[in-house]
Short mmCIF file of N, CA and C in Angstrom, two decimals:
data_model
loop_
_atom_site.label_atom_id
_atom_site.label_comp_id
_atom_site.label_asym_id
_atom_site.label_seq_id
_atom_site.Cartn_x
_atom_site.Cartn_y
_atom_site.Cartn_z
N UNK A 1 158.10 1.53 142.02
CA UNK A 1 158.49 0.14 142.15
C UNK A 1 159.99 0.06 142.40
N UNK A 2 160.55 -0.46 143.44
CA UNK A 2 161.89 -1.17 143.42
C UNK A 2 162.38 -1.71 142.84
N UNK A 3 163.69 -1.47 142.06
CA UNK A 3 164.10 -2.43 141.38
C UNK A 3 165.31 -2.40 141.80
N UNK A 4 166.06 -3.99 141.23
CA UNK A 4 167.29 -4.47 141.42
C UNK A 4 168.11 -4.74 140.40
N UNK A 5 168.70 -3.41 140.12
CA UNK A 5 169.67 -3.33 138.99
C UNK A 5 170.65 -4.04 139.14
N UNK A 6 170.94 -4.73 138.19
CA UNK A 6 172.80 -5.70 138.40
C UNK A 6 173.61 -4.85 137.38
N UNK A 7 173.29 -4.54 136.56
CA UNK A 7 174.15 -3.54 135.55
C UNK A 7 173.11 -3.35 134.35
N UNK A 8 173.68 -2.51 133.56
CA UNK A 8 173.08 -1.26 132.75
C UNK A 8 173.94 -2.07 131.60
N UNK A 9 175.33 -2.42 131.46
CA UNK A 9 176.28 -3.04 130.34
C UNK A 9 175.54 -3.89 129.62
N UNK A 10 174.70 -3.88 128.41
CA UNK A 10 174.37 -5.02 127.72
C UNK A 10 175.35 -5.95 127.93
N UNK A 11 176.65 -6.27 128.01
CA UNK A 11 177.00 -7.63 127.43
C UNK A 11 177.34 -8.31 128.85
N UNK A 12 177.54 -7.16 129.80
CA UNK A 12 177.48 -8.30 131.38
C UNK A 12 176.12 -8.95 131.77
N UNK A 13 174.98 -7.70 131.32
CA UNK A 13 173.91 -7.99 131.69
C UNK A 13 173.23 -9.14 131.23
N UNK A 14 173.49 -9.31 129.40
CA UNK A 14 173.29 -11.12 129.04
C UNK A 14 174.12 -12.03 129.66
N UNK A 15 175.55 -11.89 129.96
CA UNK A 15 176.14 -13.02 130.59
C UNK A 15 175.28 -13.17 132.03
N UNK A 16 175.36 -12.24 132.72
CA UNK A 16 174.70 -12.94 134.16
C UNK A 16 173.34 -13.81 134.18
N UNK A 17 172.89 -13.06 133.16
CA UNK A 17 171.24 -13.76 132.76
C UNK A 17 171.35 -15.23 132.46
N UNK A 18 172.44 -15.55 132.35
CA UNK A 18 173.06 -16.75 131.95
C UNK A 18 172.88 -17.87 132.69
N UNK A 19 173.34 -17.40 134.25
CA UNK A 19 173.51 -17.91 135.23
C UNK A 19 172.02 -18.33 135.84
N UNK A 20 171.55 -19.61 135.80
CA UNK A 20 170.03 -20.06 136.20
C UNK A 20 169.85 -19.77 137.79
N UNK A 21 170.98 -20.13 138.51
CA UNK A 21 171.00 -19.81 140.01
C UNK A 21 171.08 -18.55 140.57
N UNK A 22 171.93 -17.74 139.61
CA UNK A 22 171.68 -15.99 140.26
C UNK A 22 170.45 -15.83 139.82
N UNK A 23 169.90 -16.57 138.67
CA UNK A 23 168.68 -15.64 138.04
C UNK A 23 167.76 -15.68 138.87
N UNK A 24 167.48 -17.28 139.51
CA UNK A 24 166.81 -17.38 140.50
C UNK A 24 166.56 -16.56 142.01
N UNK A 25 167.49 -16.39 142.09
CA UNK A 25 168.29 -15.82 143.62
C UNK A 25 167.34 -14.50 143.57
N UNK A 26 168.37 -13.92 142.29
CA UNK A 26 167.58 -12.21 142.00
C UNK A 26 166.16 -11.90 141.86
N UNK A 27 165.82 -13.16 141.18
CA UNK A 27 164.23 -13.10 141.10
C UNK A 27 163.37 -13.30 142.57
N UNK A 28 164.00 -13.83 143.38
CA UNK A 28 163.31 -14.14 144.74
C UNK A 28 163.40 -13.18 145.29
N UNK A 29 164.53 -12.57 145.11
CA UNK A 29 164.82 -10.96 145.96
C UNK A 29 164.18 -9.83 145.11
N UNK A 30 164.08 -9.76 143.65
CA UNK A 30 162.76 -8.92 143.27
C UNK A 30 162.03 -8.90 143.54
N UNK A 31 161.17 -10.17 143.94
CA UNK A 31 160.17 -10.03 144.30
C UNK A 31 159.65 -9.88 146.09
N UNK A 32 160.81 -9.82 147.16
CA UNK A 32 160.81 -9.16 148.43
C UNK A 32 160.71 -7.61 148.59
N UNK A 33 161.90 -7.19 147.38
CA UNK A 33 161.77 -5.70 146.92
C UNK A 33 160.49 -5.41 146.65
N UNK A 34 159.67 -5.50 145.77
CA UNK A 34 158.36 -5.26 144.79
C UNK A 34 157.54 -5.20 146.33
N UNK A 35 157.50 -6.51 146.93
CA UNK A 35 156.66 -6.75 148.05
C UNK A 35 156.83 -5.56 148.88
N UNK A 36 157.96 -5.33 149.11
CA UNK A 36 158.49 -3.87 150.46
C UNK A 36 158.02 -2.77 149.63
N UNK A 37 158.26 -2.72 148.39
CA UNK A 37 157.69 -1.38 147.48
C UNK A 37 156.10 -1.27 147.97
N UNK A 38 155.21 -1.58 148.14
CA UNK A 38 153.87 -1.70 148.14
C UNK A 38 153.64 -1.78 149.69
N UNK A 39 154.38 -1.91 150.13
CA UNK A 39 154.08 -1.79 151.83
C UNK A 39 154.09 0.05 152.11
N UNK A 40 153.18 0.00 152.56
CA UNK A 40 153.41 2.08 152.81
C UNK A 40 153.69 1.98 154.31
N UNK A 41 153.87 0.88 155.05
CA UNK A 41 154.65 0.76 156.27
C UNK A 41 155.98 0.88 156.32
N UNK A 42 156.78 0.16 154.99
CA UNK A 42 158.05 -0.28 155.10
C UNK A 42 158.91 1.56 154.96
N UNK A 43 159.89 0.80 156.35
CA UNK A 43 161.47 2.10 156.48
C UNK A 43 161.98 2.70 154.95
N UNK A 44 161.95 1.70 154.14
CA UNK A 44 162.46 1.50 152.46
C UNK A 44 162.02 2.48 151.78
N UNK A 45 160.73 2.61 152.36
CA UNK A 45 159.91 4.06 151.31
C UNK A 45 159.55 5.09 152.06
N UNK A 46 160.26 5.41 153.01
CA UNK A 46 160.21 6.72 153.89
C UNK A 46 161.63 6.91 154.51
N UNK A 47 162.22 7.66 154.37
CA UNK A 47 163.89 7.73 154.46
C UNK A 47 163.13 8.77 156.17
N UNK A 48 162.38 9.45 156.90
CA UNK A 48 162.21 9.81 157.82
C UNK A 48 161.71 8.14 158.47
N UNK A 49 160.72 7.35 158.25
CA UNK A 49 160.41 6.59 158.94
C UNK A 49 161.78 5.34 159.34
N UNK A 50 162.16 5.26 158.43
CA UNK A 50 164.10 4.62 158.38
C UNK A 50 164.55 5.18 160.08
N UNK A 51 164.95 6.48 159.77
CA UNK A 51 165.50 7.29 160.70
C UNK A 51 164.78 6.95 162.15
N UNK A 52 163.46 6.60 161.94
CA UNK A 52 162.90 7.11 163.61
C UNK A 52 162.83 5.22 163.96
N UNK A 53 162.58 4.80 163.17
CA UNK A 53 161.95 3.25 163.46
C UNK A 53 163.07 2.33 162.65
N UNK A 54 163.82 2.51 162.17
CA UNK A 54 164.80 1.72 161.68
C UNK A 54 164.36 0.50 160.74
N UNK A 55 165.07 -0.85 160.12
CA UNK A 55 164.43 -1.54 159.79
C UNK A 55 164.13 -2.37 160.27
N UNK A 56 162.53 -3.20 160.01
CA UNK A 56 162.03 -4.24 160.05
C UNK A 56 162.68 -5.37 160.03
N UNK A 57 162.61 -6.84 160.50
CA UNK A 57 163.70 -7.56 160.63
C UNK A 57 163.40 -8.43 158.59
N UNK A 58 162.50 -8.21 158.49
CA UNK A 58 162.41 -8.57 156.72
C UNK A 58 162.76 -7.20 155.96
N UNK A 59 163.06 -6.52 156.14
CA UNK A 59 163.39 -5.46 155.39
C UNK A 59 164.83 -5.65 155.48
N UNK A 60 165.50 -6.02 156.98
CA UNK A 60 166.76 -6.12 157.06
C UNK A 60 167.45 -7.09 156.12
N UNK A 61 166.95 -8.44 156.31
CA UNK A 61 167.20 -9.48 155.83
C UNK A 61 167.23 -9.96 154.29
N UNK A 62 166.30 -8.83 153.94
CA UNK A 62 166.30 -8.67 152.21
C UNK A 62 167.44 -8.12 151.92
N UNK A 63 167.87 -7.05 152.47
CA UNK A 63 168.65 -5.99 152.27
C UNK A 63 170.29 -6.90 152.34
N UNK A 64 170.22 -7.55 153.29
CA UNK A 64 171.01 -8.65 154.09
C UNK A 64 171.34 -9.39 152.80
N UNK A 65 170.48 -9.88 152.43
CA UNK A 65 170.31 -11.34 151.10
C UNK A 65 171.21 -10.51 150.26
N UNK A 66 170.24 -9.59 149.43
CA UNK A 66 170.94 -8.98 148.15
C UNK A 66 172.94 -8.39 148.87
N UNK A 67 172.75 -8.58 149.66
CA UNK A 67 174.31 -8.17 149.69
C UNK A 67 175.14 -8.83 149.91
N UNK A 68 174.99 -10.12 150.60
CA UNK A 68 174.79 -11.68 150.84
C UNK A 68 175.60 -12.51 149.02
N UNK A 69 174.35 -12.08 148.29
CA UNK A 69 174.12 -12.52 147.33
C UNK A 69 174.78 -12.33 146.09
N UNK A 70 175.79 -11.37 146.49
CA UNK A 70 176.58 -10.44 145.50
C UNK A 70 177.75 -10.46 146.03
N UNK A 71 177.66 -10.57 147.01
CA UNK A 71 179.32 -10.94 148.17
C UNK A 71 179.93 -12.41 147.70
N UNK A 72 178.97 -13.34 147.78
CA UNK A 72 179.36 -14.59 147.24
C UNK A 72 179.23 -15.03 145.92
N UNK A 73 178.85 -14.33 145.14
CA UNK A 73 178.19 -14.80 143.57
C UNK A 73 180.06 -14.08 143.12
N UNK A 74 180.27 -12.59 143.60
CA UNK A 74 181.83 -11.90 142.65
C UNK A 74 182.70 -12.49 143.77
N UNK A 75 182.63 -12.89 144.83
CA UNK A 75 183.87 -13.91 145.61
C UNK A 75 184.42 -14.93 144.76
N UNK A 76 183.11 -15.36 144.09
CA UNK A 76 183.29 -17.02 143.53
C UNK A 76 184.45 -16.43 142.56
N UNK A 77 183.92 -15.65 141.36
CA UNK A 77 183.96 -15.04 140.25
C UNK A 77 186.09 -14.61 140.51
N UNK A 78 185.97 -14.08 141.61
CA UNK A 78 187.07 -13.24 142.08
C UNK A 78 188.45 -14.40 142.23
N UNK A 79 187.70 -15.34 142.57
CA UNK A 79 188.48 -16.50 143.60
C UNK A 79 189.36 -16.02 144.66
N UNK A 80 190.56 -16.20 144.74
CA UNK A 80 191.58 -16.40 145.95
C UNK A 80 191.90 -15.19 146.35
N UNK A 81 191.75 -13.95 145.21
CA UNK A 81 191.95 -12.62 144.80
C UNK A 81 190.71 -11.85 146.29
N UNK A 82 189.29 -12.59 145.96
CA UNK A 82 189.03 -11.94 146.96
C UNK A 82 188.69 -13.00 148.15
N UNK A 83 189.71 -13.84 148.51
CA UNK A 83 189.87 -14.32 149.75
C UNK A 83 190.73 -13.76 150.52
N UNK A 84 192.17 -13.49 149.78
CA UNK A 84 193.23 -12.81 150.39
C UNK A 84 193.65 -11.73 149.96
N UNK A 85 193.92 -11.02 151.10
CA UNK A 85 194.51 -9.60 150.64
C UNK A 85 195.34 -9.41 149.17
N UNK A 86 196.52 -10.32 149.53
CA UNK A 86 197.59 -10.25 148.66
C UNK A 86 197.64 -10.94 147.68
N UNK A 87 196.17 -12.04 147.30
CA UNK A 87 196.72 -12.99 146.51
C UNK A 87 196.55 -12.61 144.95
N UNK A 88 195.98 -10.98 144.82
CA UNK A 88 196.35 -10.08 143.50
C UNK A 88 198.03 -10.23 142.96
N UNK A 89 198.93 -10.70 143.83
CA UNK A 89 200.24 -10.74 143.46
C UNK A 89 200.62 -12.05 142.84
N UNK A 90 200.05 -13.06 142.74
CA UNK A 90 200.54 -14.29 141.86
C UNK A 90 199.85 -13.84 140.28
N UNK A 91 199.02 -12.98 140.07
CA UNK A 91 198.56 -13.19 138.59
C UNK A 91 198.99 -11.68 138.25
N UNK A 92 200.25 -11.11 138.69
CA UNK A 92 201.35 -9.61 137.60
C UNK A 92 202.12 -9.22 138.51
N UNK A 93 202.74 -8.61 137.73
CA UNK A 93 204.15 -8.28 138.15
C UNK A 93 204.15 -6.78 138.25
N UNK A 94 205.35 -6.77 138.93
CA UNK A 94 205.21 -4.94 139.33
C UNK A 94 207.13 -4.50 138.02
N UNK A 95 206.28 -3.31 137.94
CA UNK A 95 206.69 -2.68 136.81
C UNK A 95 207.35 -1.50 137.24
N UNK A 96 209.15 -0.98 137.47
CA UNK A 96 209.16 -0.02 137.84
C UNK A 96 209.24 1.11 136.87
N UNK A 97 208.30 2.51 137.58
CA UNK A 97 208.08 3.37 136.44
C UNK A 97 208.74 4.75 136.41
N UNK A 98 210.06 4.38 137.80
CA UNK A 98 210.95 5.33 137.69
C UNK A 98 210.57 5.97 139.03
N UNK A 99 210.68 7.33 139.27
CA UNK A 99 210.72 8.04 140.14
C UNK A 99 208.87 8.18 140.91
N UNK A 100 208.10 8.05 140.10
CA UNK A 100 206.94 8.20 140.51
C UNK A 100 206.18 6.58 141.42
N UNK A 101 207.60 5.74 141.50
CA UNK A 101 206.95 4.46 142.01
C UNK A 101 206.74 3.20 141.32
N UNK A 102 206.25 1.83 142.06
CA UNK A 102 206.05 0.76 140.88
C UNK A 102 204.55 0.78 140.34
N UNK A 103 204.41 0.31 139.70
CA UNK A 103 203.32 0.14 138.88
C UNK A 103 202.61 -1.36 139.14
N UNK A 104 201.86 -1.95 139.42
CA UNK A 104 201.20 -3.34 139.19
C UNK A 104 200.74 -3.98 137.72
N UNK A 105 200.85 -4.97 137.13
CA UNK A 105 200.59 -4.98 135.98
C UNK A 105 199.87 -6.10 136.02
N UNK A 106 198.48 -5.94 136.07
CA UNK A 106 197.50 -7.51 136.09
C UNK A 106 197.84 -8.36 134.65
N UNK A 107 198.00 -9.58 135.18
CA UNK A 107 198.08 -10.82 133.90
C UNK A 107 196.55 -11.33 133.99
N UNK A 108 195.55 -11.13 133.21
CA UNK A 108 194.62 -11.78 133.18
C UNK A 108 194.42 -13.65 133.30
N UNK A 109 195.27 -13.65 132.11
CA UNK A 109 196.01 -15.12 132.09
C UNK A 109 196.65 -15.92 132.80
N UNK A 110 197.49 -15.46 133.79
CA UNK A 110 197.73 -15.90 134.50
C UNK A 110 196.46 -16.54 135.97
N UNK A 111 195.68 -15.30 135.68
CA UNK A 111 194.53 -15.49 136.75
C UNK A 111 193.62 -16.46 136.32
N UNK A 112 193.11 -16.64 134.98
CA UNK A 112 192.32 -17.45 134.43
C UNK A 112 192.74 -19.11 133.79
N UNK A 113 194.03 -19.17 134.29
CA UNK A 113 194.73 -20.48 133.53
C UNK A 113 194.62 -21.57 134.97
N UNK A 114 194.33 -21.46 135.86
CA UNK A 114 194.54 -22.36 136.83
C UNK A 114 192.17 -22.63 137.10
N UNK A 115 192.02 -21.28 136.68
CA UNK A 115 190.20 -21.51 137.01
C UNK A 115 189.80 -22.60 135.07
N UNK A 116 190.34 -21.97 134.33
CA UNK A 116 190.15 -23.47 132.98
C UNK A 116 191.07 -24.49 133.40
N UNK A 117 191.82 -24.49 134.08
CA UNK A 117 192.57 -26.19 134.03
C UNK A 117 191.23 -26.84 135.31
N UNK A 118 190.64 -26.21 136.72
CA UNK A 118 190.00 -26.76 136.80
C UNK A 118 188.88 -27.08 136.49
N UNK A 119 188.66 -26.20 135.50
CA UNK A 119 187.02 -26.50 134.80
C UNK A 119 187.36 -28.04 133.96
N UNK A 120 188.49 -27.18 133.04
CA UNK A 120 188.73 -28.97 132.43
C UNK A 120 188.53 -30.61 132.85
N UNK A 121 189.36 -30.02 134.05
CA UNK A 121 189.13 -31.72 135.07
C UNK A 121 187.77 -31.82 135.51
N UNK A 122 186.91 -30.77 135.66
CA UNK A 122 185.44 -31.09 136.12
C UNK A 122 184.81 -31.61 134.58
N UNK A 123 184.95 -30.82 133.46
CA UNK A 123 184.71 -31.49 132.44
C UNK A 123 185.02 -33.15 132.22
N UNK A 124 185.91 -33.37 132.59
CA UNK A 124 186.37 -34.88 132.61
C UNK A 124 185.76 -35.89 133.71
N UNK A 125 186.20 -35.22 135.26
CA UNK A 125 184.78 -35.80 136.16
C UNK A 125 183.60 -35.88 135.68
N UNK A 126 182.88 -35.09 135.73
CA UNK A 126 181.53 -35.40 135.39
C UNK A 126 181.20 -36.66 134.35
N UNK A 127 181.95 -36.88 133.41
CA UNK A 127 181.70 -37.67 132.24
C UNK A 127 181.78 -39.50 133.27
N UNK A 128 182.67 -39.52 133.87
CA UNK A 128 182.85 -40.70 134.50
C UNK A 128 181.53 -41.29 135.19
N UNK A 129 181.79 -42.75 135.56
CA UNK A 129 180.94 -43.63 136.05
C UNK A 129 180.84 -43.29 137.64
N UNK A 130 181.92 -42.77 137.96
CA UNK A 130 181.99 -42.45 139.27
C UNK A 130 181.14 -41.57 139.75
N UNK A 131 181.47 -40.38 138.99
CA UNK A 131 180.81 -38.93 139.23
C UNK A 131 178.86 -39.75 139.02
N UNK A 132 178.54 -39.92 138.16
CA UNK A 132 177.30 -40.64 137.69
C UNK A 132 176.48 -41.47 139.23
N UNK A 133 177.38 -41.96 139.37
CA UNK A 133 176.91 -43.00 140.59
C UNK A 133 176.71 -42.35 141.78
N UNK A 134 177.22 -41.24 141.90
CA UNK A 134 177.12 -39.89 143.05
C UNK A 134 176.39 -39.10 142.74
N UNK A 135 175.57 -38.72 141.80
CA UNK A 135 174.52 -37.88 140.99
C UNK A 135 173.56 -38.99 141.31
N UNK A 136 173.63 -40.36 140.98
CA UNK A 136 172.27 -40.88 141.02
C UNK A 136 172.36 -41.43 143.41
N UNK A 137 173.19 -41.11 143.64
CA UNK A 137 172.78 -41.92 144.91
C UNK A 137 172.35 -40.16 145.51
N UNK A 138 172.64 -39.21 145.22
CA UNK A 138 171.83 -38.08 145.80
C UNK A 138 170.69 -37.82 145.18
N UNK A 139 170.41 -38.75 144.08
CA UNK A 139 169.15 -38.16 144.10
C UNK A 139 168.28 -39.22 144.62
N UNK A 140 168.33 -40.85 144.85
CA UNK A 140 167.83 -41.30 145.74
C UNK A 140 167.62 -40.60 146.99
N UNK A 141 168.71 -40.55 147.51
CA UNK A 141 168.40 -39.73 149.00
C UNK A 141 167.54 -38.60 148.83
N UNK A 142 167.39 -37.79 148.38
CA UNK A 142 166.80 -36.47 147.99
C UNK A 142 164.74 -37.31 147.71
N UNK A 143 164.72 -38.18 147.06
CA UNK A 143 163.78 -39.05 147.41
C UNK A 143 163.22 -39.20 148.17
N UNK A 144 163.94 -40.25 149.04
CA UNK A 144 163.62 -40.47 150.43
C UNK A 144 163.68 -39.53 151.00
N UNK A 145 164.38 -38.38 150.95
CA UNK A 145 164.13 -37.22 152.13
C UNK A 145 162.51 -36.90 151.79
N UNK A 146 162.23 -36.67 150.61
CA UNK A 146 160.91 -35.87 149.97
C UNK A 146 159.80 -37.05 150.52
N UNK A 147 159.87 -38.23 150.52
CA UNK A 147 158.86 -39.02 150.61
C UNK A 147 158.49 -39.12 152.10
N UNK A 148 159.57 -39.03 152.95
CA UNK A 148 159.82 -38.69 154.37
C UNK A 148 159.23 -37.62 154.95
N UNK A 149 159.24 -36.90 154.37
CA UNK A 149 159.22 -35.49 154.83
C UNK A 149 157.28 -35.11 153.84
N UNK A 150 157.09 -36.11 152.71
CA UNK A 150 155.47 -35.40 152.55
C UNK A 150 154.40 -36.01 153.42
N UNK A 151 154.56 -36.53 154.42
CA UNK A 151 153.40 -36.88 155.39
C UNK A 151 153.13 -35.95 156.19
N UNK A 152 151.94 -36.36 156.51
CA UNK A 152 151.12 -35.08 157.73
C UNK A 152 152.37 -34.46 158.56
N UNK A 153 153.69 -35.29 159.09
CA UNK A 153 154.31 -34.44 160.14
C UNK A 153 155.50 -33.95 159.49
N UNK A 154 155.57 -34.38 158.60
CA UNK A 154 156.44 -33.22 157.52
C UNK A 154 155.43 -32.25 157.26
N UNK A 155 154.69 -32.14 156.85
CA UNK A 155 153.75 -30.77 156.44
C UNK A 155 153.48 -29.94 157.29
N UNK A 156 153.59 -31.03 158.43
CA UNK A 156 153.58 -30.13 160.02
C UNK A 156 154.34 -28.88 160.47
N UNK A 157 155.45 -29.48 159.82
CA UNK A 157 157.24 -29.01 160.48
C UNK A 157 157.68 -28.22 159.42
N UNK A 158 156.94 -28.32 157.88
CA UNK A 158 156.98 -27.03 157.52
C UNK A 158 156.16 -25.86 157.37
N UNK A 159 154.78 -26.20 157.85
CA UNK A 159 154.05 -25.12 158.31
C UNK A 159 154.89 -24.46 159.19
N UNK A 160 155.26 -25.02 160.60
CA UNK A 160 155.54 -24.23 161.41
C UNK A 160 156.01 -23.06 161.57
N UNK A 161 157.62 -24.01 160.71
CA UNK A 161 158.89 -23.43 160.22
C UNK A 161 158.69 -22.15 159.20
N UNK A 162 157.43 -22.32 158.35
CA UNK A 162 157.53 -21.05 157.06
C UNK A 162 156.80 -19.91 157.85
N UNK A 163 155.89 -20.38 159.25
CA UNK A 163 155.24 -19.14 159.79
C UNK A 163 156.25 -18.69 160.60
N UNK A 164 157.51 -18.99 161.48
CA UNK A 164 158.29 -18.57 162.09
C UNK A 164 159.36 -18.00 161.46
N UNK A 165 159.85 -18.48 159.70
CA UNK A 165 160.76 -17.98 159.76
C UNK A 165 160.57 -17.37 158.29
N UNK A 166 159.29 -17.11 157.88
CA UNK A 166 159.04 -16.59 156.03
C UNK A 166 159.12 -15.57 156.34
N UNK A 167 160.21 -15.08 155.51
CA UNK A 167 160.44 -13.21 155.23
C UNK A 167 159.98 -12.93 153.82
#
């Protein structure tokens, strides 16, 4: 069976479990893995058939996702750090250590004091009448999209769509 290890660390491994949207994510992609595990066609379980026939465009695309999925989940995590090359240089200072060169010295704090000041203000948004009134007018719309979309030619257009494009 395939599996999709995220880490072995008990205490990262409860924090991520944390997360309802990776859990989801990972679980959809376990279960593409599991699916490719049981295929005795799939490139995945023959490292010669890989080689001669390459992958499948759902084999690709799984493969694609989970890396996809981990690119943007520690981007978020990373912030600006892994947007820009250099932007490791606003959160430490370089340390000279003499003849052997400088040293970098990460400030954690520094990195994490600007991601809690904006959590704070989202803490404070959300509570407002404003934020509220934008939560309830998407979920009207989200409504009407659903009520729109469950008639015969919505059911139509996603038949189509899940036979053309379900991996």
């Amino acid at each position: 069976k395939a599996t999709l290890i995220v880490s072995t660390e008990k205490d990262l491994s409860a924090l991520l479990s944390v997360d309802p949207i990776l859990r989801e994510q990972l679980s959809s992609l376990q279960g593409r893995l599991d699916e490719l595990a049981t295929n005795k066609r799939s490139a995945l379980n023959s490292f010669e058939r890989f080689f001669q026939e390459g992958l499948s465009m759902k084999e690709s695309l799984t493969l694609h996702s989970v890396c996809l999925l981990f690119e943007q989940y520690f981007g978020r995590l990373c912030g600006d750090i892994a947007a820009s090359r250099s932007a490791y240089k606003r959160y430490g200072t370089i340390s000279v250590v003499g003849e052997e060169g400088n040293e970098f010295i990460f400030n954690p704090d520094s990195f994490m004091k600007p991601i809690h000041d904006s959590i704070m203000f989202q803490e404070t948004v959300v509570k407002t009448q404003l934020f509220m009134g934008y939560v309830e007018r998407r979920r009207q719309e989200d409504q009407e999209t659903t009520e729109e979309m469950g008639g015969e030619v919505g059911q139509l257009v996603a038949d189509w769509a899940y036979e053309r494009w379900a991996i």
